[in-house]
Short mmCIF file of C-alpha atoms in Angstrom, two decimals:
data_model
loop_
_atom_site.label_atom_id
_atom_site.label_comp_id
_atom_site.label_asym_id
_atom_site.label_seq_id
_atom_site.Cartn_x
_atom_site.Cartn_y
_atom_site.Cartn_z
CA UNK I 1 -7.81 137.91 -95.93
CA UNK I 2 -6.58 137.53 -92.33
CA UNK I 3 -4.10 134.89 -91.27
CA UNK I 4 -5.60 131.57 -90.27
CA UNK I 5 -2.58 129.48 -89.21
CA UNK I 6 -0.73 130.99 -86.28
CA UNK I 7 2.50 130.05 -84.60
CA UNK I 8 1.28 128.95 -81.19
CA UNK I 9 1.99 126.26 -78.69
CA UNK I 10 0.47 123.09 -80.06
CA UNK I 11 0.61 124.09 -83.73
CA UNK I 12 1.59 121.12 -85.91
CA UNK I 13 4.10 122.00 -88.62
CA UNK I 14 5.90 120.22 -91.45
CA UNK I 15 9.67 120.51 -91.63
CA UNK I 16 10.59 121.64 -95.15
CA UNK I 17 14.38 121.88 -95.00
CA UNK I 18 17.26 120.06 -93.41
CA UNK I 19 17.92 116.77 -91.74
CA UNK I 20 14.31 116.26 -90.61
CA UNK I 21 12.80 117.10 -93.99
CA UNK I 22 9.24 115.81 -94.26
CA UNK I 23 8.66 115.23 -90.55
CA UNK I 24 5.56 116.43 -88.71
CA UNK I 25 6.49 118.32 -85.54
CA UNK I 26 4.64 120.20 -82.83
CA UNK I 27 5.64 123.71 -81.75
CA UNK I 28 6.18 123.39 -78.04
CA UNK I 29 7.63 126.81 -77.18
CA UNK I 30 8.84 129.95 -78.92
CA UNK I 31 12.48 130.88 -78.37
CA UNK I 32 12.56 134.30 -79.99
CA UNK I 33 11.37 136.09 -83.09
CA UNK I 34 12.89 133.52 -85.43
CA UNK I 35 13.06 130.21 -83.63
CA UNK I 36 10.74 127.76 -81.99
CA UNK I 37 11.28 124.80 -79.75
CA UNK I 38 9.90 121.85 -81.62
CA UNK I 39 9.11 118.28 -80.63
CA UNK I 40 7.84 115.04 -82.14
CA UNK I 41 7.24 111.57 -80.68
CA UNK I 42 10.30 110.03 -82.39
CA UNK I 43 12.69 112.97 -82.13
CA UNK I 44 14.77 114.75 -79.54
CA UNK I 45 13.20 118.10 -78.71
CA UNK I 46 15.18 120.90 -80.35
CA UNK I 47 15.06 124.39 -81.75
CA UNK I 48 14.23 125.14 -85.34
CA UNK I 49 14.01 128.33 -87.37
CA UNK I 50 10.49 129.23 -88.50
CA UNK I 51 11.81 129.37 -92.04
CA UNK I 52 12.27 125.62 -91.86
CA UNK I 53 8.67 125.04 -90.84
CA UNK I 54 5.47 125.04 -92.88
CA UNK I 55 2.47 125.50 -90.61
CA UNK I 56 -0.47 123.14 -91.02
CA UNK I 57 -4.12 123.47 -90.07
CA UNK I 58 -3.77 121.03 -87.21
CA UNK I 59 -3.45 122.25 -83.63
CA UNK I 60 -3.31 120.19 -80.47
CA UNK I 61 -4.07 121.17 -76.91
CA UNK I 62 -0.89 121.15 -74.82
CA UNK I 63 0.57 123.31 -72.05
CA UNK I 64 3.93 124.98 -72.65
CA UNK I 65 6.80 122.45 -72.68
CA UNK I 66 4.87 119.24 -71.99
CA UNK I 67 6.62 116.05 -71.03
CA UNK I 68 7.20 113.63 -73.88
CA UNK I 69 4.57 111.21 -72.54
CA UNK I 70 1.89 113.89 -72.30
CA UNK I 71 2.82 115.20 -75.75
CA UNK I 72 2.31 111.74 -77.23
CA UNK I 73 -0.98 111.36 -75.33
CA UNK I 74 -2.20 114.75 -76.61
CA UNK I 75 -1.28 113.82 -80.18
CA UNK I 76 -3.23 110.57 -79.87
CA UNK I 77 -6.22 112.40 -78.40
CA UNK I 78 -6.26 114.92 -81.25
CA UNK I 79 -5.66 112.09 -83.77
CA UNK I 80 -2.99 114.11 -85.58
CA UNK I 81 -1.78 111.19 -87.70
CA UNK I 82 -5.16 110.38 -89.22
CA UNK I 83 -6.14 114.02 -89.65
CA UNK I 84 -2.88 114.61 -91.53
CA UNK I 85 -3.16 111.52 -93.72
CA UNK I 86 -6.75 112.39 -94.68
CA UNK I 87 -6.03 116.05 -95.43
CA UNK I 88 -5.41 116.88 -99.08
CA UNK I 89 -1.88 118.12 -98.33
CA UNK I 90 -1.04 114.93 -96.46
CA UNK I 91 -2.54 112.74 -99.17
CA UNK I 92 -0.53 114.54 -101.84
CA UNK I 93 2.72 113.87 -99.98
CA UNK I 94 1.86 110.20 -99.60
CA UNK I 95 1.15 109.90 -103.34
CA UNK I 96 4.41 111.69 -104.17
CA UNK I 97 6.36 109.25 -102.00
CA UNK I 98 4.59 106.29 -103.56
CA UNK I 99 5.33 107.51 -107.10
CA UNK I 100 8.99 108.14 -106.33
CA UNK I 101 9.40 104.59 -105.09
CA UNK I 102 7.93 102.99 -108.21
CA UNK I 103 9.99 100.30 -109.90
CA UNK I 104 10.48 100.30 -113.72
CA UNK I 105 8.02 97.38 -113.96
CA UNK I 106 5.57 99.25 -111.72
CA UNK I 107 5.74 102.30 -113.96
CA UNK I 108 4.94 100.06 -116.93
CA UNK I 109 1.93 98.59 -115.11
CA UNK I 110 0.74 102.09 -114.21
CA UNK I 111 0.95 103.07 -117.88
CA UNK I 112 -1.17 100.06 -118.87
CA UNK I 113 -3.72 100.91 -116.17
CA UNK I 114 -3.97 104.54 -117.32
CA UNK I 115 -4.54 103.47 -120.92
CA UNK I 116 -7.22 101.02 -119.78
CA UNK I 117 -8.93 103.69 -117.67
CA UNK I 118 -8.79 106.18 -120.53
CA UNK I 119 -10.34 103.59 -122.83
CA UNK I 120 -13.21 102.95 -120.45
CA UNK I 121 -13.86 106.69 -120.09
CA UNK I 122 -13.84 107.22 -123.86
CA UNK I 123 -16.27 104.34 -124.33
CA UNK I 124 -18.75 105.87 -121.88
CA UNK I 125 -18.28 109.28 -123.46
CA UNK I 126 -18.96 107.89 -126.92
CA UNK I 127 -22.13 106.25 -125.59
CA UNK I 128 -23.35 109.50 -124.07
CA UNK I 129 -22.52 111.44 -127.22
CA UNK I 130 -24.50 108.99 -129.27
CA UNK I 131 -27.45 109.31 -126.88
CA UNK I 132 -27.27 113.08 -127.06
CA UNK I 133 -27.07 113.14 -130.84
CA UNK I 134 -30.07 110.86 -131.30
CA UNK Q 1 63.03 105.55 -85.22
CA UNK Q 2 65.05 102.84 -83.52
CA UNK Q 3 63.12 103.36 -80.31
CA UNK Q 4 59.74 103.66 -82.10
CA UNK Q 5 60.19 100.32 -83.86
CA UNK Q 6 60.89 98.66 -80.54
CA UNK Q 7 64.23 97.16 -81.60
CA UNK Q 8 65.45 97.66 -78.02
CA UNK Q 9 62.65 95.43 -76.71
CA UNK Q 10 63.33 92.66 -79.20
CA UNK Q 11 67.02 92.82 -78.32
CA UNK Q 12 66.27 92.66 -74.62
CA UNK Q 13 64.07 89.59 -75.21
CA UNK Q 14 66.90 87.81 -77.01
CA UNK Q 15 69.72 88.67 -74.64
CA UNK Q 16 71.14 91.80 -76.21
CA UNK Q 17 71.34 90.45 -79.74
CA UNK Q 18 68.86 91.00 -82.56
CA UNK Q 19 67.73 87.51 -83.65
CA UNK Q 20 69.16 86.31 -86.93
CA UNK Q 21 68.26 83.29 -88.97
CA UNK Q 22 70.99 81.40 -90.75
CA UNK Q 23 70.53 81.66 -94.55
CA UNK Q 24 68.71 78.66 -96.05
CA UNK Q 25 70.77 76.07 -97.90
CA UNK Q 26 70.32 77.07 -101.54
CA UNK Q 27 70.19 74.12 -103.99
CA UNK Q 28 73.55 73.87 -105.82
CA UNK Q 29 73.31 75.69 -109.17
CA UNK Q 30 74.52 73.68 -112.20
CA UNK Q 31 77.86 74.92 -113.56
CA UNK Q 32 77.15 77.42 -116.37
CA UNK Q 33 79.14 76.98 -119.53
CA UNK Q 34 80.30 80.18 -121.27
CA UNK Q 35 77.97 80.79 -124.30
CA UNK Q 36 79.19 79.65 -127.73
CA UNK Q 37 77.82 82.70 -129.48
CA UNK Q 38 77.57 86.36 -128.55
CA UNK Q 39 75.23 88.39 -130.77
CA UNK Q 40 76.82 91.37 -132.54
CA UNK Q 41 74.17 93.90 -131.46
CA UNK Q 42 72.47 94.20 -128.13
CA UNK Q 43 68.99 92.82 -128.61
CA UNK Q 44 66.16 94.16 -126.46
CA UNK Q 45 63.97 91.42 -125.17
CA UNK Q 46 60.43 92.30 -124.15
CA UNK Q 47 59.71 91.71 -120.50
CA UNK Q 48 57.25 88.81 -120.26
CA UNK Q 49 53.81 89.80 -118.91
CA UNK Q 50 52.33 87.11 -116.69
CA UNK Q 51 49.25 89.08 -115.59
CA UNK Q 52 45.97 87.24 -115.83
CA UNK Q 53 42.74 89.24 -115.95
CA UNK Q 54 39.92 88.34 -113.62
CA UNK Q 55 36.36 88.65 -114.94
CA UNK Q 56 34.81 92.07 -114.26
CA UNK Q 57 33.27 92.35 -110.81
CA UNK Q 58 29.54 91.80 -111.18
CA UNK Q 59 27.34 94.53 -109.70
CA UNK Q 60 25.43 93.34 -106.65
CA UNK Q 61 22.15 94.32 -108.30
CA UNK Q 62 22.71 91.88 -111.18
CA UNK Q 63 21.76 88.29 -110.24
CA UNK Q 64 20.64 85.44 -112.54
CA UNK Q 65 17.10 86.22 -113.67
CA UNK Q 66 17.36 90.00 -113.35
CA UNK Q 67 15.66 92.07 -116.03
CA UNK Q 68 18.25 94.40 -117.58
CA UNK Q 69 17.75 97.45 -119.80
CA UNK Q 70 20.25 97.59 -122.69
CA UNK Q 71 21.57 101.08 -123.22
CA UNK Q 72 23.51 100.85 -126.46
CA UNK Q 73 23.72 98.96 -129.68
CA UNK Q 74 21.14 97.45 -131.97
CA UNK Q 75 18.84 96.51 -129.10
CA UNK Q 76 19.05 99.84 -127.28
CA UNK Q 77 16.19 100.22 -124.81
CA UNK Q 78 15.16 96.59 -124.88
CA UNK Q 79 14.38 94.87 -121.61
CA UNK Q 80 16.19 91.58 -121.42
CA UNK Q 81 16.74 88.66 -119.02
CA UNK Q 82 20.20 88.09 -117.54
CA UNK Q 83 21.40 84.48 -117.50
CA UNK Q 84 24.99 84.39 -116.25
CA UNK Q 85 28.37 86.06 -116.38
CA UNK Q 86 30.80 84.54 -118.88
CA UNK Q 87 34.49 83.97 -118.04
CA UNK Q 88 35.45 87.02 -120.11
CA UNK Q 89 33.34 89.20 -117.80
CA UNK Q 90 30.58 89.87 -120.32
CA UNK Q 91 26.99 89.11 -119.40
CA UNK Q 92 25.06 86.36 -121.19
CA UNK Q 93 21.60 87.65 -121.95
CA UNK Q 94 18.49 86.50 -123.81
CA UNK Q 95 15.31 88.38 -124.91
CA UNK Q 96 13.68 85.80 -124.85
CA UNK Q 97 13.84 85.84 -128.65
CA UNK Q 98 10.14 85.23 -129.19
CA UNK Q 99 9.18 88.11 -126.92
CA UNK Q 100 11.45 90.92 -128.05
CA UNK Q 101 13.80 89.65 -130.75
CA UNK Q 102 16.95 89.67 -128.65
CA UNK Q 103 18.79 86.34 -129.12
CA UNK Q 104 21.34 84.74 -126.80
CA UNK Q 105 23.86 87.52 -126.73
CA UNK Q 106 26.85 88.88 -124.85
CA UNK Q 107 26.57 92.32 -123.35
CA UNK Q 108 28.95 94.50 -121.38
CA UNK Q 109 27.93 95.31 -117.83
CA UNK Q 110 28.73 98.99 -118.36
CA UNK Q 111 26.01 99.39 -121.00
CA UNK Q 112 23.23 98.00 -118.88
CA UNK Q 113 20.81 99.23 -116.23
CA UNK Q 114 19.79 96.55 -113.75
CA UNK Q 115 16.15 96.74 -112.70
CA UNK Q 116 14.90 95.21 -109.49
CA UNK Q 117 12.52 92.89 -111.37
CA UNK Q 118 13.62 89.25 -111.26
CA UNK Q 119 12.42 86.29 -113.31
CA UNK Q 120 12.53 82.73 -112.03
CA UNK Q 121 15.43 81.17 -113.91
CA UNK Q 122 15.78 77.87 -112.05
CA UNK Q 123 14.39 75.85 -114.97
CA UNK Q 124 16.97 77.24 -117.41
CA UNK Q 125 20.42 75.72 -117.75
CA UNK Q 126 22.98 78.06 -119.31
CA UNK Q 127 25.96 75.87 -118.49
CA UNK Q 128 27.00 75.07 -122.04
CA UNK Q 129 27.49 78.69 -123.14
CA UNK Q 130 30.88 80.35 -122.94
CA UNK Q 131 32.84 82.93 -124.93
CA UNK Q 132 34.00 80.44 -127.58
CA UNK Q 133 30.33 79.85 -128.54
CA UNK Q 134 30.04 83.49 -129.58
CA UNK Q 135 33.27 84.06 -131.50
CA UNK Q 136 32.90 84.88 -135.20
CA UNK Q 137 34.09 82.21 -137.61
CA UNK Q 138 37.27 83.14 -139.45
CA UNK Q 139 36.75 83.98 -143.14
CA UNK Q 140 38.81 81.86 -145.49
CA UNK Q 141 41.26 83.96 -147.53
CA UNK Q 142 40.66 83.81 -151.28
CA UNK Q 143 43.61 83.95 -153.65
CA UNK Q 144 43.27 87.23 -155.49
CA UNK Q 145 43.83 86.98 -159.18
CA UNK Q 146 43.79 90.13 -161.35
CA UNK Q 147 40.39 89.39 -162.76
CA UNK Q 148 38.92 89.03 -159.34
CA UNK Q 149 40.22 92.42 -158.26
CA UNK Q 150 37.69 94.07 -160.54
CA UNK Q 151 34.78 91.86 -159.62
CA UNK Q 152 32.91 92.83 -156.53
CA UNK Q 153 32.87 89.92 -154.15
CA UNK Q 154 29.43 88.66 -153.39
CA UNK Q 155 29.02 88.46 -149.64
CA UNK Q 156 27.76 85.06 -148.69
CA UNK Q 157 24.96 85.69 -146.25
CA UNK Q 158 25.46 83.07 -143.61
CA UNK Q 159 22.25 81.48 -142.43
CA UNK Q 160 22.12 80.88 -138.70
CA UNK Q 161 23.07 77.25 -138.05
CA UNK Q 162 20.17 75.10 -136.84
CA UNK Q 163 22.17 74.21 -133.74
CA UNK Q 164 22.08 77.81 -132.55
CA UNK Q 165 18.37 78.04 -133.19
CA UNK Q 166 17.84 74.90 -131.11
CA UNK Q 167 19.96 76.32 -128.30
CA UNK Q 168 17.87 79.48 -128.32
CA UNK Q 169 14.67 77.44 -128.11
CA UNK Q 170 16.06 75.25 -125.34
CA UNK Q 171 16.86 78.29 -123.21
CA UNK Q 172 13.73 80.25 -124.04
CA UNK Q 173 10.93 77.72 -123.57
CA UNK Q 174 11.23 77.28 -119.79
CA UNK Q 175 11.99 80.99 -119.48
CA UNK Q 176 8.83 82.02 -121.35
CA UNK Q 177 6.79 79.72 -119.10
CA UNK Q 178 8.20 81.45 -116.03
CA UNK Q 179 7.52 84.86 -117.59
CA UNK Q 180 3.91 84.12 -118.47
CA UNK Q 181 3.31 83.16 -114.86
CA UNK Q 182 3.67 86.84 -113.88
CA UNK Q 183 0.96 89.17 -115.22
CA UNK Q 184 2.08 91.90 -117.65
CA UNK Q 185 5.71 90.72 -117.57
CA UNK Q 186 5.57 89.49 -121.16
CA UNK Q 187 4.31 92.86 -122.43
CA UNK Q 188 6.91 94.59 -120.24
CA UNK Q 189 9.75 92.63 -121.82
CA UNK Q 190 8.34 93.28 -125.27
CA UNK Q 191 8.32 97.05 -124.79
CA UNK Q 192 11.37 99.29 -125.13
CA UNK Q 193 12.45 101.64 -122.37
CA UNK Q 194 12.63 105.36 -123.08
CA UNK Q 195 12.90 108.54 -121.07
CA UNK Q 196 9.82 110.73 -121.17
CA UNK Q 197 9.36 114.34 -120.15
CA UNK Q 198 9.82 114.81 -116.44
CA UNK Q 199 11.74 111.56 -115.87
CA UNK Q 200 14.99 112.28 -114.10
CA UNK Q 201 17.28 109.23 -114.39
CA UNK Q 202 19.18 110.07 -111.23
CA UNK Q 203 15.90 110.11 -109.28
CA UNK Q 204 14.27 107.09 -110.89
CA UNK Q 205 14.17 103.85 -108.98
CA UNK Q 206 14.84 100.96 -111.34
#
């Protein structure tokens, strides 16, 4: 089982610790064995320890240390945002955020919806069981 | 300190002299007669307390029509509609009675979680309710004879006066109409709140 996600220029990573927790950033240069120079469209370029980054599958095509404008253009061309939001990891994070922001009334409505869905499933199951038995 | 307070500058402004105001003309005090009677012992008089309490500051999240979760007491966990803050600082609250059995009631702000769900309360007028409406009636003292010492007193169960029932209805009918306009809100108010596994109160958004 070889490695599949490498630290390289253009690798998109998720920040998993610190002030920028949850932000998607692009590795723009490597400082030394432990740190990378990291950039995102809405952030000042800065260094970050690799321990703070979780590498993703997404990679974009950029030269070393691109200008902010060309970085944004490259991200648009590779469609990073949509690729991330459609990936299972990205979708999970979106669902987690949505659940955390639920109101008490919303949680009640979700409970009613789950019971309703369960009821519909059980009805179909009972029908199929009956068909199978006969 | 003299230099820091700038006394020298004030003096310089007023020609070397610190400005003084002449004392105001005090109204002439009436001549006090020597008292006729001096008590034998020194009596301690309590110092009069003129402090007046203000009603408790209402949390910004609690506005008329907010759904509150009661945290203590007989109706613990019930979701209830907030009407107004009474002059004593307590919150006036109603179930509505038909939905969850909570009548017009006073509740302390500290035992309440305010949710962000609001009900339209414009059709309800809670003006006539204040703290006097909710005070218990004083029990009349019975003269205890010896025979009555040994008899157990039968507690007279007081039926709720019709006037209070009418008040409840008057407040609840427009409120229930507003509640039924929102889907699932009636069932929501009828259900009790409880913590389940995995719910962390400090992380929940109410």
